[in-house]
Amino acid sequence: QTGSGSSGGANRVVIKDLAFKQAQNTTIASGWAPITYLPTIVTYSGECWLDNLYYFGIYAGVKIGALGAGSGRTKITRMFGEFFSYGVFGAYSGDVVNISEYHQYPFWSSYNKYVKTYQQANTTGILFQRMDNPQLSNIFIYGVGKGLYLSGSVDGVTSKALITNIDCDACSTGLLIDG
């Protein structure tokens, strides 16, 4: 895969019951790093529902919006996988984003010590910049650098987040808020 797998720019886009796999560097030794790819799914404007998605050795999962270009309502349910940059990156949404039943775990690497070293230094589970009213529930993130990272951008910061049942296990930092 060399580009984005899917992009939602219209109202009521539904993407469900899919698995994604990217070719990765299988020579796993000291200094290991993944092959970089664009996000598998990028959402812009409108309403997008992502359901029952599985990611196996993926560089970047789902990107919501972009700087200066907010996304509409996005709902992510039953998302499972291993990522090397991020699982979900919310750049900008002025509407409710709902993520539930999210499970990030080393399915591809079986938590190999060299991949673990890379992920502890470079991987974020869920990263939000300017997100209005995000709702997160039943989130499990394992073994990455930052589990949940609430940051900011030139568009603003995340506000009015509702977060329940989150477990950032074996992460260098479970929750980081600096925006």
PDB file of C-alpha atoms in Angstrom:
ATOM      1  CA  GLN A   1       0.000   0.000   0.000  1.00  0.00           C
ATOM      2  CA  THR A   2       1.460   3.352  -0.997  1.00  0.00           C
ATOM      3  CA  GLY A   3      -1.435   5.735  -0.366  1.00  0.00           C
ATOM      4  CA  SER A   4      -4.458   6.099   1.839  1.00  0.00           C
ATOM      5  CA  GLY A   5      -6.756   3.106   1.769  1.00  0.00           C
ATOM      6  CA  SER A   6      -9.969   5.093   1.963  1.00  0.00           C
ATOM      7  CA  SER A   7     -11.098   8.666   2.370  1.00  0.00           C
ATOM      8  CA  GLY A   8     -14.501   9.865   3.497  1.00  0.00           C
ATOM      9  CA  GLY A   9     -15.505  13.310   2.264  1.00  0.00           C
ATOM     10  CA  ALA A  10     -19.245  12.848   1.866  1.00  0.00           C
ATOM     11  CA  ASN A  11     -22.042  12.387   4.358  1.00  0.00           C
ATOM     12  CA  ARG A  12     -22.668   9.007   5.928  1.00  0.00           C
ATOM     13  CA  VAL A  13     -19.653   7.065   4.745  1.00  0.00           C
ATOM     14  CA  VAL A  14     -19.459   3.604   6.331  1.00  0.00           C
ATOM     15  CA  ILE A  15     -16.295   1.491   6.268  1.00  0.00           C
ATOM     16  CA  LYS A  16     -16.594  -1.837   8.077  1.00  0.00           C
ATOM     17  CA  ASP A  17     -15.383  -5.401   8.370  1.00  0.00           C
ATOM     18  CA  LEU A  18     -11.928  -4.859   6.847  1.00  0.00           C
ATOM     19  CA  ALA A  19      -8.400  -5.953   7.685  1.00  0.00           C
ATOM     20  CA  PHE A  20      -5.270  -4.010   6.713  1.00  0.00           C
ATOM     21  CA  LYS A  21      -1.717  -5.336   6.418  1.00  0.00           C
ATOM     22  CA  GLN A  22       1.373  -3.475   5.232  1.00  0.00           C
ATOM     23  CA  ALA A  23       4.703  -4.952   4.235  1.00  0.00           C
ATOM     24  CA  GLN A  24       7.142  -4.229   7.039  1.00  0.00           C
ATOM     25  CA  ASN A  25      10.852  -4.569   7.650  1.00  0.00           C
ATOM     26  CA  THR A  26      11.143  -8.206   8.748  1.00  0.00           C
ATOM     27  CA  THR A  27      14.848  -7.995   9.554  1.00  0.00           C
ATOM     28  CA  ILE A  28      14.239  -7.367  13.223  1.00  0.00           C
ATOM     29  CA  ALA A  29      17.437  -6.398  14.993  1.00  0.00           C
ATOM     30  CA  SER A  30      18.850  -3.514  17.008  1.00  0.00           C
ATOM     31  CA  GLY A  31      17.793  -0.197  15.462  1.00  0.00           C
ATOM     32  CA  TRP A  32      14.687  -1.680  13.805  1.00  0.00           C
ATOM     33  CA  ALA A  33      12.332   0.842  12.199  1.00  0.00           C
ATOM     34  CA  PRO A  34       9.126   0.310  10.211  1.00  0.00           C
ATOM     35  CA  ILE A  35       8.478   1.180   6.599  1.00  0.00           C
ATOM     36  CA  THR A  36       6.495   4.415   6.583  1.00  0.00           C
ATOM     37  CA  TYR A  37       3.120   4.716   4.850  1.00  0.00           C
ATOM     38  CA  LEU A  38       0.307   7.247   4.705  1.00  0.00           C
ATOM     39  CA  PRO A  39      -2.657   6.597   7.041  1.00  0.00           C
ATOM     40  CA  THR A  40      -4.890   3.705   5.986  1.00  0.00           C
ATOM     41  CA  ILE A  41      -8.046   5.828   6.379  1.00  0.00           C
ATOM     42  CA  VAL A  42      -8.373   9.625   6.293  1.00  0.00           C
ATOM     43  CA  THR A  43     -11.677  11.363   7.021  1.00  0.00           C
ATOM     44  CA  TYR A  44     -12.583  14.911   5.971  1.00  0.00           C
ATOM     45  CA  SER A  45     -15.938  16.641   6.469  1.00  0.00           C
ATOM     46  CA  GLY A  46     -19.240  14.845   6.619  1.00  0.00           C
ATOM     47  CA  GLU A  47     -20.078  11.878   8.793  1.00  0.00           C
ATOM     48  CA  CYS A  48     -17.965   8.715   8.846  1.00  0.00           C
ATOM     49  CA  TRP A  49     -18.522   5.455  10.706  1.00  0.00           C
ATOM     50  CA  LEU A  50     -15.649   2.968  10.953  1.00  0.00           C
ATOM     51  CA  ASP A  51     -16.553  -0.426  12.402  1.00  0.00           C
ATOM     52  CA  ASN A  52     -14.771  -3.723  12.992  1.00  0.00           C
ATOM     53  CA  LEU A  53     -11.357  -2.902  11.530  1.00  0.00           C
ATOM     54  CA  TYR A  54      -8.215  -4.987  12.074  1.00  0.00           C
ATOM     55  CA  TYR A  55      -4.693  -3.622  11.519  1.00  0.00           C
ATOM     56  CA  PHE A  56      -1.673  -5.937  11.267  1.00  0.00           C
ATOM     57  CA  GLY A  57       1.721  -4.181  11.327  1.00  0.00           C
ATOM     58  CA  ILE A  58       0.457  -0.770  10.214  1.00  0.00           C
ATOM     59  CA  TYR A  59       2.454   2.449  10.224  1.00  0.00           C
ATOM     60  CA  ALA A  60      -0.468   4.904  10.681  1.00  0.00           C
ATOM     61  CA  GLY A  61      -4.107   3.961  11.298  1.00  0.00           C
ATOM     62  CA  VAL A  62      -6.929   6.509  11.054  1.00  0.00           C
ATOM     63  CA  LYS A  63      -6.477  10.260  10.577  1.00  0.00           C
ATOM     64  CA  ILE A  64      -9.434  12.517  11.358  1.00  0.00           C
ATOM     65  CA  GLY A  65      -9.385  15.947   9.691  1.00  0.00           C
ATOM     66  CA  ALA A  66      -6.319  18.061   8.932  1.00  0.00           C
ATOM     67  CA  LEU A  67      -4.863  21.388  10.025  1.00  0.00           C
ATOM     68  CA  GLY A  68      -7.373  24.058   9.051  1.00  0.00           C
ATOM     69  CA  ALA A  69      -9.794  21.457   7.648  1.00  0.00           C
ATOM     70  CA  GLY A  70     -12.010  19.907  10.281  1.00  0.00           C
ATOM     71  CA  SER A  71     -13.843  16.623  10.002  1.00  0.00           C
ATOM     72  CA  GLY A  72     -17.482  16.016  10.800  1.00  0.00           C
ATOM     73  CA  ARG A  73     -18.853  13.358  13.135  1.00  0.00           C
ATOM     74  CA  THR A  74     -16.627  10.307  13.197  1.00  0.00           C
ATOM     75  CA  LYS A  75     -17.538   7.101  14.982  1.00  0.00           C
ATOM     76  CA  ILE A  76     -14.974   4.328  15.424  1.00  0.00           C
ATOM     77  CA  THR A  77     -16.070   1.035  16.984  1.00  0.00           C
ATOM     78  CA  ARG A  78     -14.219  -2.251  17.320  1.00  0.00           C
ATOM     79  CA  MET A  79     -10.795  -1.212  16.047  1.00  0.00           C
ATOM     80  CA  PHE A  80      -7.946  -3.632  16.754  1.00  0.00           C
ATOM     81  CA  GLY A  81      -4.292  -3.624  15.747  1.00  0.00           C
ATOM     82  CA  GLU A  82      -0.623  -2.813  16.043  1.00  0.00           C
ATOM     83  CA  PHE A  83       0.672   0.541  14.811  1.00  0.00           C
ATOM     84  CA  PHE A  84       4.111   2.134  14.564  1.00  0.00           C
ATOM     85  CA  SER A  85       3.230   5.854  14.416  1.00  0.00           C
ATOM     86  CA  TYR A  86      -0.353   6.113  15.756  1.00  0.00           C
ATOM     87  CA  GLY A  87      -3.620   4.232  15.855  1.00  0.00           C
ATOM     88  CA  VAL A  88      -5.900   7.285  15.674  1.00  0.00           C
ATOM     89  CA  PHE A  89      -4.746  10.853  14.997  1.00  0.00           C
ATOM     90  CA  GLY A  90      -7.429  13.486  15.436  1.00  0.00           C
ATOM     91  CA  ALA A  91      -6.020  16.618  13.811  1.00  0.00           C
ATOM     92  CA  TYR A  92      -9.241  18.676  13.830  1.00  0.00           C
ATOM     93  CA  SER A  93     -12.931  18.002  14.349  1.00  0.00           C
ATOM     94  CA  GLY A  94     -15.517  20.539  15.388  1.00  0.00           C
ATOM     95  CA  ASP A  95     -18.118  17.812  15.954  1.00  0.00           C
ATOM     96  CA  VAL A  96     -18.387  14.769  18.212  1.00  0.00           C
ATOM     97  CA  VAL A  97     -15.846  11.998  17.628  1.00  0.00           C
ATOM     98  CA  ASN A  98     -16.744   8.725  19.311  1.00  0.00           C
ATOM     99  CA  ILE A  99     -14.227   5.895  19.765  1.00  0.00           C
ATOM    100  CA  SER A 100     -15.214   2.703  21.580  1.00  0.00           C
ATOM    101  CA  GLU A 101     -13.889  -0.831  21.834  1.00  0.00           C
ATOM    102  CA  TYR A 102     -10.389   0.158  20.717  1.00  0.00           C
ATOM    103  CA  HIS A 103      -7.643  -2.431  21.304  1.00  0.00           C
ATOM    104  CA  GLN A 104      -4.016  -1.656  20.417  1.00  0.00           C
ATOM    105  CA  TYR A 105      -1.678  -4.583  21.017  1.00  0.00           C
ATOM    106  CA  PRO A 106       1.504  -6.053  19.415  1.00  0.00           C
ATOM    107  CA  PHE A 107      -0.315  -8.559  17.205  1.00  0.00           C
ATOM    108  CA  TRP A 108       2.273  -8.299  14.399  1.00  0.00           C
ATOM    109  CA  SER A 109       5.513  -8.151  16.394  1.00  0.00           C
ATOM    110  CA  SER A 110       4.578 -10.367  19.356  1.00  0.00           C
ATOM    111  CA  TYR A 111       6.299  -7.595  21.338  1.00  0.00           C
ATOM    112  CA  ASN A 112       9.766  -8.319  19.985  1.00  0.00           C
ATOM    113  CA  LYS A 113      12.319  -6.366  22.069  1.00  0.00           C
ATOM    114  CA  TYR A 114      13.603  -4.326  19.082  1.00  0.00           C
ATOM    115  CA  VAL A 115      10.114  -3.406  17.894  1.00  0.00           C
ATOM    116  CA  LYS A 116       9.202  -2.625  21.501  1.00  0.00           C
ATOM    117  CA  THR A 117      12.157  -0.224  21.746  1.00  0.00           C
ATOM    118  CA  TYR A 118      10.965   1.580  18.608  1.00  0.00           C
ATOM    119  CA  GLN A 119       7.338   1.746  19.787  1.00  0.00           C
ATOM    120  CA  GLN A 120       8.249   2.992  23.263  1.00  0.00           C
ATOM    121  CA  ALA A 121      10.135   5.890  21.642  1.00  0.00           C
ATOM    122  CA  ASN A 122       7.882   6.670  18.649  1.00  0.00           C
ATOM    123  CA  THR A 123       4.340   5.286  18.848  1.00  0.00           C
ATOM    124  CA  THR A 124       1.201   6.957  20.199  1.00  0.00           C
ATOM    125  CA  GLY A 125      -2.070   5.093  20.637  1.00  0.00           C
ATOM    126  CA  ILE A 126      -4.540   7.949  20.247  1.00  0.00           C
ATOM    127  CA  LEU A 127      -3.383  11.520  19.549  1.00  0.00           C
ATOM    128  CA  PHE A 128      -5.828  14.431  19.560  1.00  0.00           C
ATOM    129  CA  GLN A 129      -4.992  18.009  18.635  1.00  0.00           C
ATOM    130  CA  ARG A 130      -8.096  20.190  18.067  1.00  0.00           C
ATOM    131  CA  MET A 131     -11.031  17.904  18.874  1.00  0.00           C
ATOM    132  CA  ASP A 132     -14.360  19.199  20.215  1.00  0.00           C
ATOM    133  CA  ASN A 133     -16.349  16.878  22.480  1.00  0.00           C
ATOM    134  CA  PRO A 134     -14.525  13.583  21.856  1.00  0.00           C
ATOM    135  CA  GLN A 135     -16.040  10.560  23.577  1.00  0.00           C
ATOM    136  CA  LEU A 136     -13.768   7.597  24.322  1.00  0.00           C
ATOM    137  CA  SER A 137     -14.818   4.378  26.047  1.00  0.00           C
ATOM    138  CA  ASN A 138     -13.430   0.878  26.493  1.00  0.00           C
ATOM    139  CA  ILE A 139      -9.945   1.714  25.250  1.00  0.00           C
ATOM    140  CA  PHE A 140      -6.955  -0.624  25.703  1.00  0.00           C
ATOM    141  CA  ILE A 141      -3.486   0.458  24.552  1.00  0.00           C
ATOM    142  CA  TYR A 142      -0.437  -1.674  25.234  1.00  0.00           C
ATOM    143  CA  GLY A 143       3.287  -1.029  25.192  1.00  0.00           C
ATOM    144  CA  VAL A 144       3.677   2.247  23.306  1.00  0.00           C
ATOM    145  CA  GLY A 145       5.368   5.551  24.109  1.00  0.00           C
ATOM    146  CA  LYS A 146       2.177   7.561  24.713  1.00  0.00           C
ATOM    147  CA  GLY A 147      -1.171   5.866  25.263  1.00  0.00           C
ATOM    148  CA  LEU A 148      -3.538   8.842  25.006  1.00  0.00           C
ATOM    149  CA  TYR A 149      -2.014  12.195  24.036  1.00  0.00           C
ATOM    150  CA  LEU A 150      -4.131  15.371  24.157  1.00  0.00           C
ATOM    151  CA  SER A 151      -2.067  18.001  22.403  1.00  0.00           C
ATOM    152  CA  GLY A 152      -2.855  21.158  20.455  1.00  0.00           C
ATOM    153  CA  SER A 153      -2.240  22.833  17.130  1.00  0.00           C
ATOM    154  CA  VAL A 154      -2.714  26.211  15.460  1.00  0.00           C
ATOM    155  CA  ASP A 155      -6.439  25.262  15.240  1.00  0.00           C
ATOM    156  CA  GLY A 156      -6.758  24.993  19.038  1.00  0.00           C
ATOM    157  CA  VAL A 157      -6.861  22.251  21.663  1.00  0.00           C
ATOM    158  CA  THR A 158      -9.088  19.336  22.581  1.00  0.00           C
ATOM    159  CA  SER A 159     -12.036  20.419  24.717  1.00  0.00           C
ATOM    160  CA  LYS A 160     -14.808  18.724  26.702  1.00  0.00           C
ATOM    161  CA  ALA A 161     -13.400  15.189  26.372  1.00  0.00           C
ATOM    162  CA  LEU A 162     -15.456  12.391  27.921  1.00  0.00           C
ATOM    163  CA  ILE A 163     -13.233   9.389  28.718  1.00  0.00           C
ATOM    164  CA  THR A 164     -14.287   6.164  30.462  1.00  0.00           C
ATOM    165  CA  ASN A 165     -12.659   2.746  30.878  1.00  0.00           C
ATOM    166  CA  ILE A 166      -9.215   3.371  29.454  1.00  0.00           C
ATOM    167  CA  ASP A 167      -6.206   1.156  30.176  1.00  0.00           C
ATOM    168  CA  CYS A 168      -2.756   2.206  28.955  1.00  0.00           C
ATOM    169  CA  ASP A 169      -0.772  -0.856  30.000  1.00  0.00           C
ATOM    170  CA  ALA A 170       3.054  -0.940  29.794  1.00  0.00           C
ATOM    171  CA  CYS A 171       3.114   2.466  28.054  1.00  0.00           C
ATOM    172  CA  SER A 172       5.984   4.870  28.788  1.00  0.00           C
ATOM    173  CA  THR A 173       3.325   7.550  29.400  1.00  0.00           C
ATOM    174  CA  GLY A 174      -0.316   6.543  29.800  1.00  0.00           C
ATOM    175  CA  LEU A 175      -1.929   9.975  29.503  1.00  0.00           C
ATOM    176  CA  LEU A 176      -0.207  13.156  28.363  1.00  0.00           C
ATOM    177  CA  ILE A 177      -1.984  16.509  28.230  1.00  0.00           C
ATOM    178  CA  ASP A 178       0.028  19.486  27.041  1.00  0.00           C
ATOM    179  CA  GLY A 179      -2.470  21.395  24.914  1.00  0.00           C
TER     180      GLY A 179
END
